[in-house]
Coordinates of N, CA and C in Angstrom, one line a residue:
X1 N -1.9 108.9 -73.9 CA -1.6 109.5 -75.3 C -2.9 110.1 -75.8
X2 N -2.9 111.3 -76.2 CA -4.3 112.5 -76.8 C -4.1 111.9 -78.4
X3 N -5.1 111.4 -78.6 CA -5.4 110.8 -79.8 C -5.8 112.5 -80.8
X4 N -4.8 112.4 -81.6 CA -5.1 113.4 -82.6 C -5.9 113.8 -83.4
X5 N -7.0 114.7 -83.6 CA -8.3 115.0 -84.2 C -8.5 114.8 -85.5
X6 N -6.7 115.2 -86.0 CA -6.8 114.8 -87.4 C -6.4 113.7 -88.2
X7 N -5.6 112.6 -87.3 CA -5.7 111.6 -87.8 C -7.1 110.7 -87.5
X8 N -7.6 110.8 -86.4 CA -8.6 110.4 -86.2 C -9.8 110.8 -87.4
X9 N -9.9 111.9 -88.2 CA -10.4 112.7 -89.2 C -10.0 111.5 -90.2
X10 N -9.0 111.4 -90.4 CA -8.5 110.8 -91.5 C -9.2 109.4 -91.8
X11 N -9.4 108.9 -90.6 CA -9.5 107.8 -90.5 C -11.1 107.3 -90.5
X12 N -11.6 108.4 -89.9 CA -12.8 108.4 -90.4 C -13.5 108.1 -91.9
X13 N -12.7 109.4 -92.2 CA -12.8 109.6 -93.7 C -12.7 108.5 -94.7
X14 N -11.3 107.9 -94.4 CA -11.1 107.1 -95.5 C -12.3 106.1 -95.2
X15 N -12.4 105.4 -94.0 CA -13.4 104.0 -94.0 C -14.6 104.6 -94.5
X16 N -15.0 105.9 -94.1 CA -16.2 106.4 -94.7 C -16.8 105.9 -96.7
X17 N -15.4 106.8 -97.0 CA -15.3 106.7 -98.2 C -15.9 104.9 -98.8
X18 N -15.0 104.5 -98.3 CA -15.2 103.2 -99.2 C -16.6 102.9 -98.5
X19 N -17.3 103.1 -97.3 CA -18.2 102.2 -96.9 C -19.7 103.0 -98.0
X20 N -19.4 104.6 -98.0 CA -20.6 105.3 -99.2 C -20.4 104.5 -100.3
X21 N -19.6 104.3 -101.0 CA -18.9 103.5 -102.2 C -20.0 102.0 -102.2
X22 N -19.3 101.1 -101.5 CA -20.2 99.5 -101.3 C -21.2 99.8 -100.9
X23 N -22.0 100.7 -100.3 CA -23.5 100.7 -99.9 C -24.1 101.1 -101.0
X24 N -23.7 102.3 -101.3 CA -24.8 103.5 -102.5 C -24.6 102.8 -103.7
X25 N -26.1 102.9 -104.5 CA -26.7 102.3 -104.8 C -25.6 102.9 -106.7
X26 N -25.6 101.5 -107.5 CA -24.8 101.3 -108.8 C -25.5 101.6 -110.2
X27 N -26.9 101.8 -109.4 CA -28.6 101.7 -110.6 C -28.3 103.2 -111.3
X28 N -28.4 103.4 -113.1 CA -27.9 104.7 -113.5 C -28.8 105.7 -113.1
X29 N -30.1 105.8 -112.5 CA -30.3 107.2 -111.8 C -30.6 107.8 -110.6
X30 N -29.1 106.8 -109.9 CA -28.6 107.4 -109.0 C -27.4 107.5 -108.4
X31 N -26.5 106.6 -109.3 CA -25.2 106.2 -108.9 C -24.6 107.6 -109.3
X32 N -24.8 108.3 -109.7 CA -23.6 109.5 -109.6 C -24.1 109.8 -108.7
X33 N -25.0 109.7 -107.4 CA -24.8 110.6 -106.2 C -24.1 109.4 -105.5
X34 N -24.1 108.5 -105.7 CA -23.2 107.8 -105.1 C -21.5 108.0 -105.5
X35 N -21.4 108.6 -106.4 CA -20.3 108.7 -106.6 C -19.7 109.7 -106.0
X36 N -20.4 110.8 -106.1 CA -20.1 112.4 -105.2 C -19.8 112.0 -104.3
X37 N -21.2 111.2 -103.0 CA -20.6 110.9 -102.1 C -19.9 110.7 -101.3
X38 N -19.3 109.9 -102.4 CA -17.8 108.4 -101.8 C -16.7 109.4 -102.2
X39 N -16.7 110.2 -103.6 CA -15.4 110.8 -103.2 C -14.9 111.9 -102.2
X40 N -16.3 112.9 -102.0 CA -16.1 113.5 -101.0 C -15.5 113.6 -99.5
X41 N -15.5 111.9 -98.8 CA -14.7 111.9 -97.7 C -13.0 111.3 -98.1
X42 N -13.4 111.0 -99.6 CA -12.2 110.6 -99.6 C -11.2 112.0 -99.8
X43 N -11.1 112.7 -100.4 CA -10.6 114.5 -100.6 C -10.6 115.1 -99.2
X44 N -11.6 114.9 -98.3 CA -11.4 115.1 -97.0 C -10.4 114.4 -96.1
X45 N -10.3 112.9 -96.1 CA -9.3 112.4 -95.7 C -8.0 112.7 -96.5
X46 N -7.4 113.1 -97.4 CA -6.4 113.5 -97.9 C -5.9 114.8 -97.2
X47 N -7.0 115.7 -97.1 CA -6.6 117.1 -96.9 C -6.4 116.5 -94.7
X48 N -7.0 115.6 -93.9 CA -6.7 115.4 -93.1 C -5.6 114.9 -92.6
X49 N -4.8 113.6 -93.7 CA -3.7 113.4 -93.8 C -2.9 114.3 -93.6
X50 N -2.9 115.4 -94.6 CA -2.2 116.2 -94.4 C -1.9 117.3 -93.5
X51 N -2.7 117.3 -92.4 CA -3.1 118.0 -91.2 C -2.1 117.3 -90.0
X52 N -2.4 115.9 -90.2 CA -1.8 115.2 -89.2 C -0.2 115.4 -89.1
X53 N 0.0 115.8 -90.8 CA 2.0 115.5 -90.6 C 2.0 117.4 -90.7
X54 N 0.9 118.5 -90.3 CA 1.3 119.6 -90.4 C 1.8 119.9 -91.9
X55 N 1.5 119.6 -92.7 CA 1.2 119.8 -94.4 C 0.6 121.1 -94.4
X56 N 1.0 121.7 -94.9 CA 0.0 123.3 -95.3 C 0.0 124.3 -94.3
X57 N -0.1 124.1 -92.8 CA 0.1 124.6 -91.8 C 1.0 126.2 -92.2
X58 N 0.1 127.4 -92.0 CA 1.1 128.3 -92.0 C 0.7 129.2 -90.1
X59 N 2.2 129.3 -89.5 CA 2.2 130.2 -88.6 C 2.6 131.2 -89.3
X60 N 1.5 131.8 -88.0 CA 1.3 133.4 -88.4 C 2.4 134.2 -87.2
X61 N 2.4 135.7 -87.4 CA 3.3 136.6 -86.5 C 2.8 136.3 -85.3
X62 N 1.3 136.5 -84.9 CA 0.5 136.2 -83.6 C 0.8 135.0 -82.7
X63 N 1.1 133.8 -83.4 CA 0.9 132.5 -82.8 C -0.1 131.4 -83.3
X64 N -0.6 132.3 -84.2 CA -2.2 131.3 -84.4 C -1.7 130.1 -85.7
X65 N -1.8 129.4 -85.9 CA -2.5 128.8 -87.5 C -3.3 128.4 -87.9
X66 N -3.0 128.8 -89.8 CA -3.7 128.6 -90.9 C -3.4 127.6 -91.2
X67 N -4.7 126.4 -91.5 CA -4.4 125.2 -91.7 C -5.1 125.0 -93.4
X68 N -3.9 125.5 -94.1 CA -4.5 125.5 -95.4 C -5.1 124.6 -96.1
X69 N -4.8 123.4 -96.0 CA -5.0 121.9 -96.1 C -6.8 121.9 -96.0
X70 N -7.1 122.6 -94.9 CA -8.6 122.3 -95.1 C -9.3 123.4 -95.8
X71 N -8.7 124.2 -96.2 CA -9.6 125.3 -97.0 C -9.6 124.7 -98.6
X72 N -8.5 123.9 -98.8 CA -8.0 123.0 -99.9 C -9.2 122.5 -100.2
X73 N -9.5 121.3 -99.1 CA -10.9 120.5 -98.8 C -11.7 121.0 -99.0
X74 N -12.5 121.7 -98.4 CA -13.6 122.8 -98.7 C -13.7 123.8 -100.2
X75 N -12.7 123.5 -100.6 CA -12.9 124.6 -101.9 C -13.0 123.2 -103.1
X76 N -12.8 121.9 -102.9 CA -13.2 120.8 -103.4 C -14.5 119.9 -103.0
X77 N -14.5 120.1 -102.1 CA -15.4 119.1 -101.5 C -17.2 119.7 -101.6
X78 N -16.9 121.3 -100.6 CA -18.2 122.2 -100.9 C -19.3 122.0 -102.4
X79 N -18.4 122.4 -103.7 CA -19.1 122.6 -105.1 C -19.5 120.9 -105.6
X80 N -18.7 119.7 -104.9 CA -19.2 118.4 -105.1 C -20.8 118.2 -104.5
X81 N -20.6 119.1 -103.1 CA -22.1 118.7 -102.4 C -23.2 119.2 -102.9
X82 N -23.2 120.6 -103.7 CA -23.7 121.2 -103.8 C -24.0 120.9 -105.4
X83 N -23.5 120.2 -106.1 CA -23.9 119.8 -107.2 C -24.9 118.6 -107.5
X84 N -25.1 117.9 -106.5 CA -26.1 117.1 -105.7 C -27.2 117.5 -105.5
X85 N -27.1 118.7 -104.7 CA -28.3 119.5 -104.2 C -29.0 119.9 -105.7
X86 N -27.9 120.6 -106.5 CA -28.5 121.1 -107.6 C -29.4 120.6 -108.5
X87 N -28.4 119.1 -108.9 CA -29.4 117.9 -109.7 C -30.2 117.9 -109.5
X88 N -30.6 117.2 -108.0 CA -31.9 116.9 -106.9 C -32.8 117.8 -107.1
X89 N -32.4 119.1 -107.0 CA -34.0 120.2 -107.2 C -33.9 120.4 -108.4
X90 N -33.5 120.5 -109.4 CA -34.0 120.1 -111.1 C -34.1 118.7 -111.5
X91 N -34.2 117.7 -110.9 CA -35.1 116.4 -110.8 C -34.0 115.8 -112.2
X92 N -32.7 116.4 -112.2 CA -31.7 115.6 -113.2 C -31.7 116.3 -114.6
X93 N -32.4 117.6 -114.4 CA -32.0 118.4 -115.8 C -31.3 118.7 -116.5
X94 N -31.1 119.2 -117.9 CA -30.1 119.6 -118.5 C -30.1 121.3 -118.2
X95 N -30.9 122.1 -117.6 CA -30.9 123.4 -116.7 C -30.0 123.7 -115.9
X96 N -29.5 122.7 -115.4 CA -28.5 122.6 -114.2 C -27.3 123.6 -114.1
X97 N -26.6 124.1 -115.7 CA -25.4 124.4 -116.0 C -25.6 126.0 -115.1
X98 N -26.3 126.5 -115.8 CA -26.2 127.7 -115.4 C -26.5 128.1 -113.6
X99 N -27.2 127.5 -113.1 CA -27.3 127.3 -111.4 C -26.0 127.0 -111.0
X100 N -25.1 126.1 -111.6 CA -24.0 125.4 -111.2 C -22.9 126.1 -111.4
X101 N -22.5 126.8 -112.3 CA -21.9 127.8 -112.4 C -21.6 129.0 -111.2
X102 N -23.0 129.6 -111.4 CA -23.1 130.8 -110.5 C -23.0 130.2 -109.0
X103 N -23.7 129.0 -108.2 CA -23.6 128.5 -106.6 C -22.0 128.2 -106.4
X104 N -21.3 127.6 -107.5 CA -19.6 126.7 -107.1 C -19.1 128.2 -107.5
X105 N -19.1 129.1 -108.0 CA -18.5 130.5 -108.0 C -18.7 130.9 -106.3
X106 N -19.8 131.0 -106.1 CA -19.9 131.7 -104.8 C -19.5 130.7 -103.8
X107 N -19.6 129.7 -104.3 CA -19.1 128.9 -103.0 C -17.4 128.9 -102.8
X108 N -16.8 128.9 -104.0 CA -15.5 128.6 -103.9 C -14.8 130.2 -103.5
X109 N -15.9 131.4 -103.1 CA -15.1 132.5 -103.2 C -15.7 132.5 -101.8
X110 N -16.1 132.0 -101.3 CA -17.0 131.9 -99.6 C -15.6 131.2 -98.9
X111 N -15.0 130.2 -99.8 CA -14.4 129.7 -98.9 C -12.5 130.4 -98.9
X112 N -12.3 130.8 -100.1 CA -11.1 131.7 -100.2 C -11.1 132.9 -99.6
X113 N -12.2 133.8 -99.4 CA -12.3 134.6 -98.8 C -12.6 134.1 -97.1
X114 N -12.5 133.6 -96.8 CA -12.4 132.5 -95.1 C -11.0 132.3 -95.0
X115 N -10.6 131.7 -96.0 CA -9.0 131.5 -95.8 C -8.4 133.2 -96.2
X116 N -8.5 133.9 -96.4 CA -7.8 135.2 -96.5 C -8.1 135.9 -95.0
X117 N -9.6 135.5 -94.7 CA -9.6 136.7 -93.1 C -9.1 135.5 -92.0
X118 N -8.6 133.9 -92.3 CA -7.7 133.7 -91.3 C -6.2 133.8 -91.3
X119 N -6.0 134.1 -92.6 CA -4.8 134.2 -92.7 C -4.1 136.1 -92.3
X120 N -5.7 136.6 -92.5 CA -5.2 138.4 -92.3 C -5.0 138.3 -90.1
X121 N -4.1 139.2 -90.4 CA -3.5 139.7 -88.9 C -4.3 140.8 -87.8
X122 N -4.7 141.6 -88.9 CA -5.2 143.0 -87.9 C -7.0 142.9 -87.7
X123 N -7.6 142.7 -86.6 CA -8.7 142.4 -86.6 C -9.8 143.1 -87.3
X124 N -9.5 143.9 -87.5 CA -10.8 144.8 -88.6 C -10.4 143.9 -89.8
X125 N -9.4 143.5 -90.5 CA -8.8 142.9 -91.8 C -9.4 141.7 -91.6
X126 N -9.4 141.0 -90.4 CA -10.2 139.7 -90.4 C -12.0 139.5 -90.4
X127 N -12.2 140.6 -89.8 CA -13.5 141.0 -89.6 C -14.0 141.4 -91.2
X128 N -14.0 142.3 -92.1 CA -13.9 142.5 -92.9 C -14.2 141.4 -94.0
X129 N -13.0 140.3 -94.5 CA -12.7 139.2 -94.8 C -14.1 138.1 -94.4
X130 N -14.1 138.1 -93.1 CA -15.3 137.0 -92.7 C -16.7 138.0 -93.1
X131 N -16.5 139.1 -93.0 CA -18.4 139.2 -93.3 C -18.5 138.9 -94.8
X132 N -17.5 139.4 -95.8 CA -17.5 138.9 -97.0 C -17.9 137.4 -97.3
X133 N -16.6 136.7 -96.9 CA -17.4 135.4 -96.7 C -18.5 135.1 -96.6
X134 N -19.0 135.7 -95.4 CA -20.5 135.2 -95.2 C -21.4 135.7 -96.0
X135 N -21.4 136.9 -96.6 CA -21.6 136.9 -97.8 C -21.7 136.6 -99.0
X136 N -20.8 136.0 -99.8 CA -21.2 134.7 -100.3 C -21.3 133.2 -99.8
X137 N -21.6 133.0 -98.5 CA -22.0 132.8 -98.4 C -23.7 132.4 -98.0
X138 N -24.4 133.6 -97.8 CA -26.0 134.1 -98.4 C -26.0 134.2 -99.5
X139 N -25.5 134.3 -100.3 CA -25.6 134.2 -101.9 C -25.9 132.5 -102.4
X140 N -25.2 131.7 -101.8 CA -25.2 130.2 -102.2 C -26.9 129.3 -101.3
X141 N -26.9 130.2 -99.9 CA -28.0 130.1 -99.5 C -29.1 130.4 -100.2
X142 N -29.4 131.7 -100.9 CA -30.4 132.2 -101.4 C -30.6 131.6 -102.8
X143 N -29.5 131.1 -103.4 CA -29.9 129.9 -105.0 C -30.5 128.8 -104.4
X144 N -29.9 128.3 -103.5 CA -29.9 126.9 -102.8 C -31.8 127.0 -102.3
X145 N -32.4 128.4 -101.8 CA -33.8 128.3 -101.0 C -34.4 128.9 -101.7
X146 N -34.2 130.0 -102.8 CA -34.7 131.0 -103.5 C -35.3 130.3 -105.0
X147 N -34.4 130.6 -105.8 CA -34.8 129.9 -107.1 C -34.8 128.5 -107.4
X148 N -34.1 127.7 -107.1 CA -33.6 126.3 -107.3 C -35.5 125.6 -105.7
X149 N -35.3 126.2 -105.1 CA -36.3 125.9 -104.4 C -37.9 126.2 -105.4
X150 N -37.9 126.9 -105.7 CA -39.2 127.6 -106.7 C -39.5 126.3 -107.7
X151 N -38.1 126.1 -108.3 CA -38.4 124.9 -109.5 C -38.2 123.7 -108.9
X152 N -37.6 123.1 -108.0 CA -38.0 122.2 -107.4 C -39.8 122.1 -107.0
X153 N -40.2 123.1 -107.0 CA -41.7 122.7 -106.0 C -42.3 122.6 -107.4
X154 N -42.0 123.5 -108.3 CA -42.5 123.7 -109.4 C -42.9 122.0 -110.5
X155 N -41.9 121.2 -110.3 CA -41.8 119.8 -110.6 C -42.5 118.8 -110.0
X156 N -42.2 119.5 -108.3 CA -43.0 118.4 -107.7 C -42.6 116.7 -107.4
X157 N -43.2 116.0 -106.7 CA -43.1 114.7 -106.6 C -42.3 114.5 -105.6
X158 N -41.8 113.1 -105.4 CA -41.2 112.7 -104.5 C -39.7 113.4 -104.9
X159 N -39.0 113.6 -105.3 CA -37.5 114.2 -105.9 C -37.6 115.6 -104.9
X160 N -38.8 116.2 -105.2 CA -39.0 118.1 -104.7 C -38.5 117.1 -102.5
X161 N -39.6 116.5 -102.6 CA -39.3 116.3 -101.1 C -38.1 115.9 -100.9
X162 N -37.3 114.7 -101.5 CA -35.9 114.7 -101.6 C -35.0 115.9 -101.1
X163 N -35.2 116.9 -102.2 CA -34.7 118.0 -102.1 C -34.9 119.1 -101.2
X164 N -35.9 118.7 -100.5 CA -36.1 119.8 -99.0 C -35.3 119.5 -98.0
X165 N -35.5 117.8 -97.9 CA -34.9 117.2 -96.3 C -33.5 117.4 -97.2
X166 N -32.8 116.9 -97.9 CA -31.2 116.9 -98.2 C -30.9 118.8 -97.6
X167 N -31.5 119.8 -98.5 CA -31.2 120.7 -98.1 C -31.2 121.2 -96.8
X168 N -32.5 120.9 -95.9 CA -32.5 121.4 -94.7 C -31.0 121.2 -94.2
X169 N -30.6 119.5 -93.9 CA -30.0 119.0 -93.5 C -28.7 119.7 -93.2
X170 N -28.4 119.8 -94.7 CA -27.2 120.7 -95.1 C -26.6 121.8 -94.8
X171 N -27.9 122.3 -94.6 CA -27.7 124.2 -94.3 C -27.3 123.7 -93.0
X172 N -28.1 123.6 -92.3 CA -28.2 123.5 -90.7 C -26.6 123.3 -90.7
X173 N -26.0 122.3 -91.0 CA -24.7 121.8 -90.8 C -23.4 122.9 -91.0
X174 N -23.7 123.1 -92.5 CA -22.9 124.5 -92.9 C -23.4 125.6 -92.5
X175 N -24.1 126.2 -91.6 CA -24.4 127.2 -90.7 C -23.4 127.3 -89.6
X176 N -23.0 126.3 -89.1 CA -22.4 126.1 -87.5 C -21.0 126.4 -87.9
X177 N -20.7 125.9 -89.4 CA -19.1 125.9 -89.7 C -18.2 127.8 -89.7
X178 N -19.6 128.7 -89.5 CA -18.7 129.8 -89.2 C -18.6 130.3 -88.0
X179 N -19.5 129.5 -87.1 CA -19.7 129.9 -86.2 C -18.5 129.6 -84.8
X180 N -18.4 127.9 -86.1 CA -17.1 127.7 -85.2 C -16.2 128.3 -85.3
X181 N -15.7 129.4 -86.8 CA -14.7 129.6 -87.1 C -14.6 131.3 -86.3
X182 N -15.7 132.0 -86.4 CA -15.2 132.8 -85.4 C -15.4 133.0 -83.9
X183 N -15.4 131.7 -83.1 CA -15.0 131.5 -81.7 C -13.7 131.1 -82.0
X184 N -13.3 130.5 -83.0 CA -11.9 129.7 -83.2 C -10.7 130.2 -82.8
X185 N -9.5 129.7 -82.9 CA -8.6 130.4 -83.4 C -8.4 131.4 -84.6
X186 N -9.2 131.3 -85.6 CA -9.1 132.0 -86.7 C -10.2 133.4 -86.6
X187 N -10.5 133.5 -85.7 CA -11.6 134.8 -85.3 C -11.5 135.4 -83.5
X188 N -12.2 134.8 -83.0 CA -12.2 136.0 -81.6 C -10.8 135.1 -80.7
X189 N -10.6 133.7 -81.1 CA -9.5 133.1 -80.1 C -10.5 133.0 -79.0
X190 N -12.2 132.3 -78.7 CA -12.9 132.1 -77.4 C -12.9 130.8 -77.3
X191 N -11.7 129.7 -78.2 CA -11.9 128.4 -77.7 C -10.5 127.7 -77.7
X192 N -9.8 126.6 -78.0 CA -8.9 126.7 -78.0 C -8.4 125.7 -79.3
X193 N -7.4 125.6 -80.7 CA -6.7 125.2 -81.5 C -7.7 123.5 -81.5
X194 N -7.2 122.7 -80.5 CA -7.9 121.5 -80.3 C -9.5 121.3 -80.5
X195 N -9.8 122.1 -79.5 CA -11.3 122.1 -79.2 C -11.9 122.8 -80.7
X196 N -11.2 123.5 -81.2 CA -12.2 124.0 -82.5 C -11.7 122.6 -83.8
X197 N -10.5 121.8 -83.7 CA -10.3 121.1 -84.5 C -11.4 119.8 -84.4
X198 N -11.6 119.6 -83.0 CA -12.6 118.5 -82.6 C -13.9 119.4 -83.2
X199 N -14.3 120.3 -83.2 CA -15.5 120.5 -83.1 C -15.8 120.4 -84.9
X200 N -14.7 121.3 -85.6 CA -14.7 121.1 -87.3 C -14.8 119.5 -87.7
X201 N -14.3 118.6 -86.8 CA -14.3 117.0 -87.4 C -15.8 117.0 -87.0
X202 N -16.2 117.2 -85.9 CA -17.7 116.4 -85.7 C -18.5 117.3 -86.8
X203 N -18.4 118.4 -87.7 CA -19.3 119.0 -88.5 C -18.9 118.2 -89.7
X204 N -17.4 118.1 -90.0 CA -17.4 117.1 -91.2 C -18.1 115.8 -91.3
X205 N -17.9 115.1 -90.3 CA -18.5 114.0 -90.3 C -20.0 113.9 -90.6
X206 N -20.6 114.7 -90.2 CA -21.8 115.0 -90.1 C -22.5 115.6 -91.8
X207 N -21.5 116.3 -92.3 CA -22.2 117.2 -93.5 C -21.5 115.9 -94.5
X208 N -20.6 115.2 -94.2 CA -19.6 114.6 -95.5 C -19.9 113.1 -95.1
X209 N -20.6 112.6 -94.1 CA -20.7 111.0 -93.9 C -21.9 110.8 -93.9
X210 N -22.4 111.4 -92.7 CA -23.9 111.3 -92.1 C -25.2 111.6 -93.4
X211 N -24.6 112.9 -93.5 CA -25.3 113.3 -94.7 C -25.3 112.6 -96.1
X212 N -23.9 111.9 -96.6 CA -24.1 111.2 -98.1 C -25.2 110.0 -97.8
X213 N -25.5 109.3 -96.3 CA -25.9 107.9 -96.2 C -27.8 108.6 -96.1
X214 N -28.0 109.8 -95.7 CA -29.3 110.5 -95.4 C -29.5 110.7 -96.9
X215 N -28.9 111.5 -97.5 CA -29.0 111.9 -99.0 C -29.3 111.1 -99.4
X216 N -28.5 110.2 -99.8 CA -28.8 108.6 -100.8 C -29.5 108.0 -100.5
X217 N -30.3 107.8 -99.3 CA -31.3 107.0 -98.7 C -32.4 107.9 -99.5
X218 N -32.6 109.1 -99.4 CA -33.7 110.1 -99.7 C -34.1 109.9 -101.5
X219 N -32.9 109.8 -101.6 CA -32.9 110.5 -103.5 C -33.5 108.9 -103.8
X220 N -33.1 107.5 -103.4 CA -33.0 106.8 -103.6 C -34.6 106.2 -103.3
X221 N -35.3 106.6 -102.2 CA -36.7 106.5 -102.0 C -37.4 107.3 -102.6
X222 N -37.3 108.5 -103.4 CA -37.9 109.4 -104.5 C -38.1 108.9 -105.9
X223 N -36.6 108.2 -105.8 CA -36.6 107.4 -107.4 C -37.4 106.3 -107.5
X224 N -37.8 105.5 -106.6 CA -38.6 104.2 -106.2 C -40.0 104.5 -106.7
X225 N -40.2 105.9 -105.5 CA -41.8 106.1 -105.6 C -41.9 106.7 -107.2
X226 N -41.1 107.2 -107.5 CA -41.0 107.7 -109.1 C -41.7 106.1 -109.8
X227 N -41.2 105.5 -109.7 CA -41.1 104.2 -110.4 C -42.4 103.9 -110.3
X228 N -42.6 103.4 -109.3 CA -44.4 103.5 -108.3 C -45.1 103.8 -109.4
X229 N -44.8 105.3 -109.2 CA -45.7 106.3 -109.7 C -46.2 106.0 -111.3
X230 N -44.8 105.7 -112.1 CA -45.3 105.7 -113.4 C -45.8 104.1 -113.6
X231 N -45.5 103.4 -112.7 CA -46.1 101.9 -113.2 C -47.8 101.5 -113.0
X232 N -48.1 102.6 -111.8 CA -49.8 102.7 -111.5 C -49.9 103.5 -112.6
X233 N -49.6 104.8 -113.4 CA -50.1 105.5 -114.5 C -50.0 104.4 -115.7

């Protein structure tokens, strides 16, 4: 029996969820990243649920499908991570609003524009569609390394370091996720339905598990030395 990627996803997810949840830390300046965290795989395991019973699933004229269920996830889950990142490089500001704004715009149009060029049929229409994408996608890159990096260094301390490794981490992860998608079925067709579904779980896991337990370890050693810091001053 071929154990299915997406229940398997699911299943990840949910134990994930609750185990960010009991580990991450309840102390008030840091438990709302514990909170992001923990709900994050949980929205992912919903939108995986729903993969498993073929929920959202549209065939297309070609043969291929759109598994709209995860573009669902991604247009919820993305602006959660990334509001993290935000906090983290303004060290918990009240600044935040206007960064936050403009990155969850470009993010959530990164990800609808991905679901439009796999849902488009004629390959210049998908091609098109995905550079846009990637397009705002360099846009969420360039707030994420550009300005929000500037005032993070600008602040300094252990939080600025925080906020390098969480980010490195992140990009690298969300880098690979278009890469997969145009070998995928939803771009050139160079791999096959399965093999690109296994490969999207091992990046979730990785940006939505791996990463909340790296993050919270990080933010959570910044806020310590923070502590340090002002109790030798």
């Amino acid at each position: 029996m071929v154990m299915s990627p997406f229940f398997v996803g699911f299943v990840i997810m949910a134990l994930a969820s609750l185990a960010i949840y009991a580990k991450g830390s309840k102390l008030p300046p840091v438990r709302h990243h514990t909170y992001f965290h923990a709900t994050v795989p949980f929205i992912a395991a919903t939108a995986y649920l729903a993969m498993t019973f073929g929920i959202g699933d549209v065939l297309k004229i070609d043969g291929t499908v759109t598994l709209t269920a995860r573009y669902a996830d991604w247009a919820i889950t993305t602006p959660i991570l990334l509001t993290g990142l935000v906090l983290t490089a303004l060290h918990e500001r009240k600044e935040a609003s206007g960064f936050l704004v403009a990155i969850i715009v470009l993010d959530v149009l990164m990800v609808l524009t991905g679901l439009i060029s796999s849902l488009a049929i004629l390959p210049v229409m998908k091609l098109v569609w995905f550079l846009w994408s990637t397009a705002a996608f360099l846009g969420v890159l360039y707030i994420l390394w550009g300005p929000l990096r500037v005032l993070s260094r600008s602040y300094g301390g252990p939080l600025d370091s925080a906020y390098t490794k969480n980010l490195s981490i992140l990009s690298i992860v969300w880098v690979l996720y278009p890469v997969v998608f145009a070998v995928g079925p939803e771009g050139v067709q160079a791999i096959s339905p399965l093999a690109s579904a296994w490969a999207i779980l091992v990046l979730d896991v990785v940006a939505k598990v791996v990463y909340a337990f790296i993050a919270a370890s990080n933010i959570e050693i910044a806020v310590r030395n923070l502590r340090d810091e002002d109790y030798r001053a």
